[in-house]
Coordinates of C-alpha atoms in Angstrom, one line a residue:
M1 CA 0.0 0.0 0.0
Y2 CA 3.0 2.3 0.4
L3 CA 4.4 1.6 -3.1
A4 CA 2.7 4.5 -4.9
Y5 CA 3.5 6.9 -2.0
Y6 CA 7.3 6.3 -2.4
G7 CA 7.2 5.9 -6.2
L8 CA 8.0 2.1 -6.2
R9 CA 7.1 -0.6 -8.6
E10 CA 7.4 -3.4 -6.0
P11 CA 8.4 -3.9 -2.4
P12 CA 12.2 -3.3 -2.0
F13 CA 12.7 -5.2 1.2
S14 CA 10.8 -8.4 0.9
I15 CA 12.4 -11.3 2.6
T16 CA 11.3 -13.6 -0.2
P17 CA 14.4 -14.6 -2.2
D18 CA 14.5 -12.9 -5.6
P19 CA 17.7 -13.1 -7.7
R20 CA 17.0 -9.6 -9.2
F21 CA 17.5 -8.1 -5.7
V22 CA 20.7 -10.0 -4.8
F23 CA 23.4 -7.7 -3.4
L24 CA 26.9 -9.1 -3.2
S25 CA 29.3 -7.4 -0.8
E26 CA 33.0 -8.0 -1.0
R27 CA 32.6 -10.8 1.5
H28 CA 29.8 -12.4 -0.5
R29 CA 31.8 -12.1 -3.7
D30 CA 34.8 -13.7 -2.0
A31 CA 32.6 -16.5 -0.6
L32 CA 31.0 -17.2 -4.0
A33 CA 34.5 -17.3 -5.6
H34 CA 35.5 -19.6 -2.7
L35 CA 32.7 -22.1 -3.6
L36 CA 33.4 -21.8 -7.3
F37 CA 37.1 -22.5 -6.6
G38 CA 36.0 -25.6 -4.7
I39 CA 34.2 -26.8 -7.9
D40 CA 36.9 -25.7 -10.3
K41 CA 39.5 -27.7 -8.3
G42 CA 37.2 -30.6 -8.0
G43 CA 40.0 -33.1 -8.4
G44 CA 41.8 -31.8 -5.4
G45 CA 39.6 -33.7 -3.0
G46 CA 38.8 -32.8 0.5
F47 CA 36.1 -30.4 1.8
V48 CA 35.3 -26.7 1.3
Q49 CA 33.6 -25.2 4.3
L50 CA 31.4 -22.0 4.3
T51 CA 29.9 -20.8 7.5
G52 CA 27.9 -17.7 8.5
E53 CA 25.3 -16.4 10.9
V54 CA 21.6 -17.0 10.2
G55 CA 20.4 -14.5 7.5
T56 CA 23.8 -13.6 6.2
G57 CA 23.1 -15.1 2.7
K58 CA 24.5 -18.6 2.6
T59 CA 21.5 -20.1 0.9
T60 CA 21.4 -17.2 -1.6
L61 CA 25.0 -17.9 -2.4
S62 CA 24.2 -21.5 -3.1
R63 CA 21.5 -20.5 -5.5
L64 CA 24.0 -18.1 -7.3
L65 CA 26.5 -21.0 -7.4
L66 CA 24.0 -23.2 -9.2
E67 CA 23.5 -20.5 -11.8
Q68 CA 27.3 -20.2 -12.4
L69 CA 28.2 -23.8 -12.5
P70 CA 30.9 -24.7 -15.1
E71 CA 29.6 -26.8 -18.0
N72 CA 31.6 -29.7 -16.9
A73 CA 30.3 -29.8 -13.3
R74 CA 27.6 -32.1 -12.0
I75 CA 26.2 -31.3 -8.6
A76 CA 24.2 -33.1 -5.9
L77 CA 22.4 -30.6 -3.7
V78 CA 21.4 -31.8 -0.2
L79 CA 19.0 -29.4 1.4
N80 CA 17.7 -31.6 4.2
P81 CA 20.8 -32.7 6.2
R82 CA 18.8 -34.5 8.9
Q83 CA 19.3 -37.9 7.3
N84 CA 21.0 -41.1 8.4
A85 CA 24.0 -42.3 6.3
I86 CA 21.9 -44.6 4.0
E87 CA 19.4 -41.8 3.3
L88 CA 22.2 -39.4 2.5
L89 CA 23.7 -41.8 0.0
E90 CA 20.3 -42.3 -1.6
T91 CA 19.8 -38.5 -1.8
V92 CA 23.2 -38.0 -3.5
C93 CA 22.5 -40.8 -6.0
E94 CA 19.1 -39.4 -6.8
E95 CA 20.5 -35.9 -7.3
L96 CA 23.0 -37.3 -9.7
R97 CA 20.3 -39.3 -11.5
I98 CA 22.0 -42.6 -10.7
D99 CA 19.7 -45.6 -11.1
I100 CA 19.5 -47.2 -7.6
D101 CA 16.5 -49.5 -8.2
G102 CA 17.1 -52.6 -6.1
K103 CA 20.0 -50.9 -4.3
R104 CA 18.1 -48.9 -1.7
G105 CA 18.9 -49.7 1.9
S106 CA 22.3 -51.1 1.1
A107 CA 25.3 -48.9 1.8
K108 CA 27.7 -51.1 -0.2
A109 CA 25.3 -51.2 -3.2
L110 CA 24.8 -47.5 -3.2
I111 CA 28.5 -46.7 -2.8
D112 CA 29.3 -49.1 -5.7
A113 CA 26.8 -47.4 -7.9
L114 CA 28.2 -44.0 -7.0
N115 CA 31.8 -45.1 -7.5
S116 CA 30.9 -46.4 -11.0
Y117 CA 29.2 -43.1 -11.9
L118 CA 32.2 -41.1 -10.6
L119 CA 34.7 -43.2 -12.6
D120 CA 32.6 -42.7 -15.8
A121 CA 32.4 -38.9 -15.1
Y122 CA 36.1 -38.8 -14.6
A123 CA 36.7 -40.4 -17.9
Q124 CA 34.5 -37.8 -19.6
G125 CA 36.3 -34.9 -17.9
L126 CA 33.4 -34.0 -15.6
R127 CA 33.7 -32.8 -12.0
V128 CA 31.2 -34.1 -9.5
V129 CA 30.3 -32.0 -6.4
V130 CA 28.1 -32.6 -3.4
L131 CA 26.8 -29.4 -1.7
I132 CA 25.2 -29.9 1.7
D133 CA 23.3 -26.9 3.1
E134 CA 22.7 -26.5 6.9
A135 CA 25.5 -29.0 7.4
Q136 CA 25.6 -28.2 11.1
S137 CA 22.5 -30.4 11.4
L138 CA 24.2 -33.5 10.0
P139 CA 24.3 -36.4 12.6
A140 CA 27.7 -37.6 13.5
D141 CA 27.3 -41.0 11.8
T142 CA 26.2 -39.3 8.6
L143 CA 29.2 -36.9 8.7
E144 CA 31.4 -40.0 9.0
Q145 CA 29.8 -41.4 5.8
V146 CA 30.4 -38.1 4.1
R147 CA 34.0 -38.3 5.0
L148 CA 34.3 -41.8 3.6
L149 CA 32.9 -40.6 0.3
T150 CA 36.1 -38.7 -0.2
N151 CA 38.0 -42.0 -0.3
L152 CA 36.5 -42.6 -3.8
E153 CA 39.5 -41.8 -6.0
T154 CA 41.8 -42.9 -8.8
H155 CA 45.5 -43.4 -8.3
N156 CA 46.2 -39.7 -8.5
Q157 CA 42.9 -37.8 -8.1
K158 CA 39.9 -37.6 -5.8
L159 CA 36.6 -38.2 -7.6
L160 CA 34.3 -36.2 -5.4
Q161 CA 34.4 -32.6 -4.0
I162 CA 32.2 -31.8 -1.0
L163 CA 31.0 -28.3 -0.1
L164 CA 29.7 -27.8 3.5
L165 CA 27.5 -24.8 4.1
G166 CA 26.3 -24.1 7.7
Q167 CA 25.9 -21.9 10.6
P168 CA 28.8 -21.1 13.0
E169 CA 27.9 -24.3 15.0
L170 CA 29.3 -26.3 12.1
R171 CA 32.8 -25.1 13.1
D172 CA 32.2 -26.3 16.7
L173 CA 30.8 -29.6 15.4
L174 CA 33.9 -30.2 13.3
A175 CA 36.2 -29.3 16.2
R176 CA 35.0 -32.5 18.1
P177 CA 37.8 -35.0 18.7
D178 CA 35.8 -37.8 17.1
L179 CA 35.4 -35.8 13.9
R180 CA 39.1 -34.8 13.6
Q181 CA 39.7 -37.0 10.5
L182 CA 37.0 -35.0 8.6
A183 CA 38.3 -31.7 9.9
Q184 CA 41.8 -32.5 8.7
R185 CA 40.4 -33.0 5.2
I186 CA 38.9 -29.5 5.0
T187 CA 41.2 -27.7 2.5
A188 CA 39.5 -24.3 2.6
R189 CA 37.4 -22.5 5.2
F190 CA 35.5 -19.2 4.8
H191 CA 33.2 -17.4 7.3
L192 CA 30.6 -15.1 5.9
S193 CA 30.3 -12.2 8.4
P194 CA 27.5 -9.6 8.4
L195 CA 27.6 -6.4 6.4
D196 CA 29.5 -3.4 7.7
E197 CA 27.9 0.1 7.9
R198 CA 29.1 1.1 4.4
E199 CA 27.8 -2.1 2.9
T200 CA 24.5 -1.8 4.7
A201 CA 24.0 1.6 3.1
A202 CA 24.9 0.2 -0.3
Y203 CA 22.6 -2.8 0.3
L204 CA 19.6 -0.5 1.1
R205 CA 20.2 1.7 -1.9
H206 CA 20.7 -1.2 -4.3
R207 CA 17.3 -2.8 -3.4
W208 CA 15.7 0.6 -3.5
R209 CA 16.9 1.2 -7.1
I210 CA 15.9 -2.3 -8.2
A211 CA 12.3 -1.7 -6.9
G212 CA 12.1 1.4 -9.1
G213 CA 12.8 4.0 -6.4
S214 CA 14.5 7.3 -7.3
R215 CA 14.6 9.5 -4.2
F216 CA 16.1 7.4 -1.4
P217 CA 14.1 8.0 1.8
F218 CA 16.5 6.9 4.5
N219 CA 18.7 9.7 5.8
A220 CA 22.3 9.1 6.9
K221 CA 21.4 8.7 10.6
A222 CA 18.6 6.3 9.7
V223 CA 20.9 4.1 7.7
R224 CA 23.3 4.0 10.6
R225 CA 20.5 3.0 12.9
V226 CA 19.3 0.3 10.5
H227 CA 22.8 -1.1 10.6
A228 CA 23.1 -0.9 14.4
R229 CA 19.7 -2.5 15.1
S230 CA 20.2 -5.3 12.5
G231 CA 23.8 -6.0 13.2
G232 CA 24.4 -6.0 9.4
V233 CA 22.4 -9.2 8.9
P234 CA 20.6 -8.8 5.5
R235 CA 17.4 -10.6 6.6
L236 CA 17.0 -8.3 9.6
I237 CA 17.9 -5.2 7.5
N238 CA 15.0 -6.1 5.2
V239 CA 12.5 -6.6 8.1
I240 CA 13.4 -3.4 9.8
A241 CA 13.5 -1.3 6.6
E242 CA 10.2 -2.7 5.4
R243 CA 8.5 -1.8 8.7
A244 CA 10.1 1.7 8.7
L245 CA 8.7 2.4 5.3
L246 CA 5.2 1.4 6.6
A247 CA 5.7 3.7 9.6
G248 CA 6.7 6.5 7.3
Y249 CA 3.7 6.0 5.1
A250 CA 1.4 6.0 8.1
R251 CA 2.8 9.3 9.3
D252 CA 3.0 10.9 5.8
A253 CA 6.8 11.1 6.2
V254 CA 8.7 11.5 3.0
S255 CA 12.1 11.0 4.8
I256 CA 12.8 8.1 7.1
D257 CA 14.8 9.2 10.2
A258 CA 16.4 7.3 13.0
R259 CA 13.3 7.6 15.3
L260 CA 11.2 5.7 12.7
V261 CA 13.9 3.1 12.4
D262 CA 14.0 2.6 16.2
A263 CA 10.2 2.3 16.3
A264 CA 10.2 -0.3 13.5
A265 CA 13.0 -2.3 15.2
R266 CA 11.1 -2.4 18.4
E267 CA 8.1 -3.8 16.6
V268 CA 9.8 -6.5 14.6
L269 CA 12.8 -7.6 16.6
P270 CA 12.5 -9.9 19.6
P271 CA 12.7 -8.0 22.9
S272 CA 16.0 -9.9 23.8
H273 CA 17.6 -9.0 20.4
P274 CA 20.8 -7.1 21.3
R275 CA 21.9 -3.9 19.7
R276 CA 24.9 -5.4 18.0
P277 CA 27.6 -3.1 16.7
H278 CA 29.5 -4.0 13.6
P279 CA 31.3 -7.2 14.6
G280 CA 34.5 -6.3 12.8
L281 CA 35.3 -10.0 12.1
A282 CA 38.2 -10.7 9.9
I283 CA 37.6 -13.1 7.0
A284 CA 38.9 -16.5 7.7
A285 CA 41.6 -18.0 5.5
G286 CA 40.3 -19.0 2.2
V287 CA 40.6 -18.5 -1.5
G288 CA 40.0 -14.8 -2.5
V289 CA 39.5 -13.4 -6.0
A290 CA 40.7 -9.9 -5.3
V291 CA 42.6 -8.8 -8.4
L292 CA 45.6 -6.6 -7.7
V293 CA 45.9 -3.9 -10.3
A294 CA 49.1 -1.9 -10.7
G295 CA 48.0 1.8 -10.5
A296 CA 49.8 2.9 -13.6
W297 CA 48.4 6.1 -15.2
W298 CA 48.7 6.1 -19.0
W299 CA 48.9 9.5 -20.7
H300 CA 48.2 9.9 -24.4
P301 CA 49.4 12.5 -27.0
W302 CA 46.1 13.6 -28.4
S303 CA 45.5 17.4 -28.8
T304 CA 44.1 19.5 -25.9
A305 CA 41.1 21.2 -27.6
T306 CA 39.5 18.5 -29.7
P307 CA 35.8 18.9 -30.2
V308 CA 34.0 15.6 -30.0
A309 CA 32.4 15.0 -33.4
P310 CA 28.8 13.9 -33.5
A311 CA 28.1 10.2 -34.3
A312 CA 25.1 8.3 -35.4
P313 CA 22.5 7.8 -32.5
A314 CA 23.2 4.7 -30.5
L315 CA 22.1 3.9 -27.0
V316 CA 20.0 6.6 -25.2
A317 CA 19.1 6.4 -21.5
T318 CA 15.8 7.6 -20.0
P319 CA 15.9 9.9 -17.0
N320 CA 14.5 7.5 -14.4
H321 CA 14.1 4.0 -15.6
G322 CA 17.4 2.8 -17.0
T323 CA 18.6 2.4 -20.5
T324 CA 16.3 2.0 -23.5
T325 CA 16.7 2.2 -27.2
A326 CA 14.4 2.7 -30.2
T327 CA 16.2 -0.3 -31.6
R328 CA 17.8 -2.1 -28.7
P329 CA 21.3 -3.3 -29.7
R330 CA 22.1 -7.0 -29.3
V331 CA 23.8 -7.6 -26.0
E332 CA 26.6 -10.2 -25.9
R333 CA 27.5 -12.1 -22.7
I334 CA 31.2 -12.7 -23.1
D335 CA 33.9 -14.6 -21.1
P336 CA 37.0 -13.0 -19.7
A337 CA 39.2 -14.1 -22.7
T338 CA 36.8 -12.7 -25.3
F339 CA 36.6 -9.5 -23.2
A340 CA 40.4 -9.1 -23.2
G341 CA 40.5 -9.6 -26.9
L342 CA 37.8 -7.0 -27.5
L343 CA 39.6 -4.4 -25.4
D344 CA 42.9 -5.1 -27.2
S345 CA 41.2 -4.4 -30.6
A346 CA 39.4 -1.3 -29.4
G347 CA 40.8 2.2 -30.2
A348 CA 43.2 3.7 -27.6
T349 CA 41.7 7.3 -27.8
P350 CA 38.6 8.3 -25.8
V351 CA 36.9 10.1 -28.7
A352 CA 34.5 7.3 -29.6
G353 CA 33.6 6.8 -25.9
W354 CA 32.9 10.5 -25.4
Q355 CA 30.7 10.5 -28.5
Q356 CA 28.6 7.7 -27.0
L357 CA 28.4 9.4 -23.6
L358 CA 27.2 12.6 -25.1
Q359 CA 24.5 10.7 -26.9
Q360 CA 23.4 9.4 -23.5
W361 CA 22.9 13.0 -22.4
S362 CA 21.3 14.0 -25.8
L363 CA 24.2 16.6 -26.2
P364 CA 25.9 17.7 -29.4
G365 CA 29.5 16.8 -30.1
D366 CA 30.7 20.4 -29.6
A367 CA 29.3 20.6 -26.0
I368 CA 32.8 19.7 -24.7
T369 CA 36.4 19.7 -25.7
L370 CA 38.8 16.9 -24.7
A371 CA 41.8 17.3 -22.4
Q372 CA 45.1 15.4 -22.8
D373 CA 44.2 13.0 -20.0
G374 CA 40.9 12.0 -21.5
G375 CA 38.8 14.3 -19.4
C376 CA 36.7 17.1 -20.7
T377 CA 36.0 20.8 -20.5
P378 CA 32.5 22.2 -21.2
T379 CA 32.3 24.7 -24.0
N380 CA 30.9 28.2 -23.4
G381 CA 27.5 27.3 -24.8
H382 CA 26.8 24.7 -22.1
P383 CA 27.5 26.3 -18.7
E384 CA 25.2 23.8 -17.0
L385 CA 27.6 20.9 -17.8
H386 CA 30.3 19.8 -15.4
C387 CA 33.0 17.4 -16.2
V388 CA 34.3 15.0 -13.6
Q389 CA 37.2 12.5 -13.5
G390 CA 39.3 10.8 -10.9
S391 CA 39.7 7.4 -9.3
T392 CA 37.2 5.5 -7.1
R393 CA 35.5 2.1 -6.6
L394 CA 32.9 0.6 -8.9
D395 CA 30.2 0.5 -6.2
T396 CA 30.6 4.3 -5.8
L397 CA 30.1 4.9 -9.5
L398 CA 27.0 2.7 -9.4
A399 CA 25.6 4.6 -6.5
L400 CA 25.9 7.8 -8.5
D401 CA 23.7 6.2 -11.1
R402 CA 25.1 7.9 -14.2
P403 CA 26.9 6.4 -17.2
V404 CA 30.6 7.1 -17.2
L405 CA 33.7 6.3 -19.2
L406 CA 36.2 3.8 -17.9
P407 CA 39.8 3.5 -19.3
L408 CA 40.6 -0.2 -19.2
H409 CA 44.0 -1.7 -19.6
A410 CA 44.4 -3.3 -23.0
G411 CA 47.9 -4.2 -23.9
A412 CA 50.1 -1.1 -23.9
A413 CA 47.2 1.3 -24.2
D414 CA 43.8 2.1 -22.6
A415 CA 40.5 1.2 -24.2
W416 CA 37.9 3.7 -23.3
V417 CA 34.5 2.0 -22.7
L418 CA 31.2 3.3 -21.6
L419 CA 29.6 1.9 -18.4
L420 CA 25.9 1.4 -19.0
G421 CA 24.8 -0.5 -16.0
A422 CA 25.6 -3.4 -13.6
D423 CA 24.1 -5.8 -11.2
T424 CA 25.8 -7.8 -8.5
R425 CA 27.5 -10.1 -10.9
A426 CA 28.1 -8.5 -14.2
A427 CA 28.5 -5.1 -15.8
R428 CA 27.2 -3.9 -19.2
L429 CA 29.7 -2.0 -21.3
R430 CA 29.7 -0.3 -24.7
I431 CA 33.0 -1.0 -26.5
G432 CA 33.0 0.5 -29.9
T433 CA 30.1 -1.1 -31.7
H434 CA 29.7 -3.9 -29.2
T435 CA 27.4 -3.9 -26.2
V436 CA 28.5 -6.6 -23.8
D437 CA 27.9 -8.0 -20.4
V438 CA 31.0 -9.2 -18.6
D439 CA 31.6 -10.6 -15.2
R440 CA 32.6 -7.8 -12.7
T441 CA 35.7 -9.7 -11.7
A442 CA 36.9 -9.7 -15.3
L443 CA 36.2 -5.9 -15.5
Q444 CA 38.2 -5.3 -12.3
A445 CA 41.2 -7.2 -13.8
H446 CA 41.5 -4.5 -16.5
W447 CA 40.5 -1.4 -14.4
D448 CA 42.6 0.6 -12.0
G449 CA 39.7 2.7 -10.7
R450 CA 39.9 5.7 -13.1
Y451 CA 36.8 7.2 -14.6
A452 CA 35.6 10.3 -16.6
G453 CA 32.1 11.6 -17.1
L454 CA 29.8 14.6 -16.8
W455 CA 26.7 15.8 -15.1
R456 CA 24.3 18.7 -15.1
G457 CA 23.9 21.3 -12.4
P458 CA 23.9 25.0 -11.7
D459 CA 26.6 27.1 -13.4
A460 CA 27.8 28.3 -10.0
L461 CA 29.1 24.8 -9.2
S462 CA 31.9 25.2 -11.8
Q463 CA 34.0 26.4 -8.8
T464 CA 34.2 23.9 -5.9
P465 CA 32.6 25.4 -2.8
M466 CA 35.2 25.3 0.0
P467 CA 34.7 25.4 3.8
G468 CA 34.7 29.0 5.0
S469 CA 33.4 30.4 1.7
S470 CA 30.0 31.7 0.8
G471 CA 28.1 32.5 -2.4
P472 CA 25.6 30.9 -4.8
A473 CA 27.4 27.5 -4.8
V474 CA 27.3 27.3 -1.0
D475 CA 23.6 28.5 -1.0
W476 CA 22.9 25.6 -3.3
L477 CA 24.5 23.2 -0.9
W478 CA 22.5 24.5 2.0
Q479 CA 19.3 24.1 0.0
R480 CA 20.2 20.5 -0.7
L481 CA 21.3 19.5 2.7
A482 CA 19.4 21.6 5.3
S483 CA 15.7 21.7 5.9
P484 CA 14.8 24.5 6.1
P485 CA 17.9 26.1 4.6
P486 CA 19.4 29.1 6.3
A487 CA 19.4 32.6 4.8
A488 CA 21.3 33.2 1.5
G489 CA 24.9 34.1 2.1
T490 CA 25.4 31.8 5.1
P491 CA 29.0 30.5 4.9
Y492 CA 30.2 27.0 4.5
N493 CA 30.4 26.4 8.3
A494 CA 31.0 23.4 10.5
S495 CA 27.3 22.5 10.4
L496 CA 27.3 22.3 6.6
R497 CA 30.5 20.4 6.6
N498 CA 29.0 17.8 8.9
A499 CA 25.9 17.5 6.6
V500 CA 28.3 17.0 3.7
R501 CA 30.1 14.2 5.6
E502 CA 26.8 12.5 6.3
L503 CA 25.9 12.5 2.6
Q504 CA 29.4 11.2 1.7
G505 CA 29.2 8.4 4.2
A506 CA 25.8 7.3 2.9
R507 CA 27.1 7.3 -0.7
G508 CA 30.4 5.6 0.0
L509 CA 32.5 8.7 -0.7
P510 CA 35.5 9.9 1.3
T511 CA 34.1 11.6 4.3
D512 CA 36.2 14.8 4.3
G513 CA 33.3 17.2 4.4
I514 CA 34.4 18.9 1.2
A515 CA 31.9 19.1 -1.6
G516 CA 34.1 17.9 -4.4
S517 CA 33.0 16.9 -7.9
L518 CA 31.7 13.4 -6.9
T519 CA 29.8 14.9 -3.9
L520 CA 28.2 17.6 -6.0
M521 CA 27.3 15.0 -8.6
A522 CA 25.6 12.9 -5.9
L523 CA 23.7 16.0 -4.7
A524 CA 22.5 16.6 -8.3
N525 CA 21.4 13.0 -8.7
D526 CA 17.7 13.8 -8.8
L527 CA 18.1 16.2 -11.8
P528 CA 17.2 15.0 -15.3
G529 CA 19.7 12.8 -17.1
P530 CA 20.5 9.3 -18.1
R531 CA 20.6 6.5 -15.6
L532 CA 22.4 3.2 -15.3
L533 CA 20.7 -0.1 -15.8
R534 CA 19.9 -1.6 -12.4
V535 CA 19.3 -5.2 -13.6
L536 CA 20.9 -6.8 -16.7
E537 CA 18.5 -8.8 -18.8

């Protein structure tokens, strides 16, 4: 009933799993890579263990894992761990579609059938994986049978890889002396901890955008309170945020403040639920996929005042609902190797990329001139335009919700590509005449954080407003950040700087209290202009 009030298409904080709303923090991405590693190294044998508190997203990760299985993987998914050893063997065989007629109830017959299947799969180059969810509920005798399954092997390779997903109690269970043989076979461990405060803010904004929202209703203090009351657990974040929206609707409140969040938390959380601060848990040893990129800055010899020539219309984004086209271009989903080859064949100058970005804003080619470093300068006829460039994280650019150019490493030069959108797993890019979806990990492997783009705002913002100053730019900041704003001419004082810091913290920007280009761009986010795709389809 509150959807129309907040301008939403659907509830943003439903606890019903929906892959369109999946948000992967750095911890979640590492955990997913951890599981994929366990499958990719399926011949290595042993166990891969993933644990996490209730509601932190373990089951969601298992669903994502099923969507990203390699073509040569075969997986048996065990969702009900409360089985005895015989029942577990039967479940594994059924999941792998092994014919066990006449073999039920016999451990030896079931293991013989499974071993025959595994040897045949090995001969075909297949990798077989058993994934057990809620593994902390496995009886001890069933765990012992699981351990014995890893004895199925050739002379040089294990035939079965086993992934154990469970609550923290799984770690305690495997620490028992009678299960030490199984514990010694765990080759990789990963603990999924709750979201930190910055990730909680990104999580809320991500789900809000997917649901069709434009103006985010939670102020910075409310976001911090959601994090504090939920402990960063996504399921509890959803429950509290949903109830806070209902409370805001009932009170005709456009903005959700910390008091509404507290009232919502008191209604939906058990009385004994503690106010948990961010746990600050370090990630346990495991296989990470962080890509270390040397921060080399590449400079190019193009001229300093090059107008960007107009090009044929291509992809045009609507102001509020993502990217559309009169004739939608074909989108290719490409693997990392194809992506690298496409970058290598792309032109090294940013001219084509800027042409495409100007088309997104419905601007002529002479609206800007290019600088030597690939940035831009607005021409005199477009005082409302502001160019921006620098270095930041991908999640920060996505929160700003505007298409930007990314210089990606391609051999000895840079390929300038246009970022059109992203979800939690992939990014959509325009590379020359190609529109492609590529895994975000592959994108990060070719990107050192640099970006260039533009936005629209008052002409007065061409000069960065600094603390202690006053004037039209500072007045605009007051109007955006204070309700009601003070009288015109009020200087950039400590109160305004604190308001800027709150905004920066909510948007994942450096909290220095200085309204630099990215901060001003964030403040102008509700003005007309193209948006990024929220969900790639």
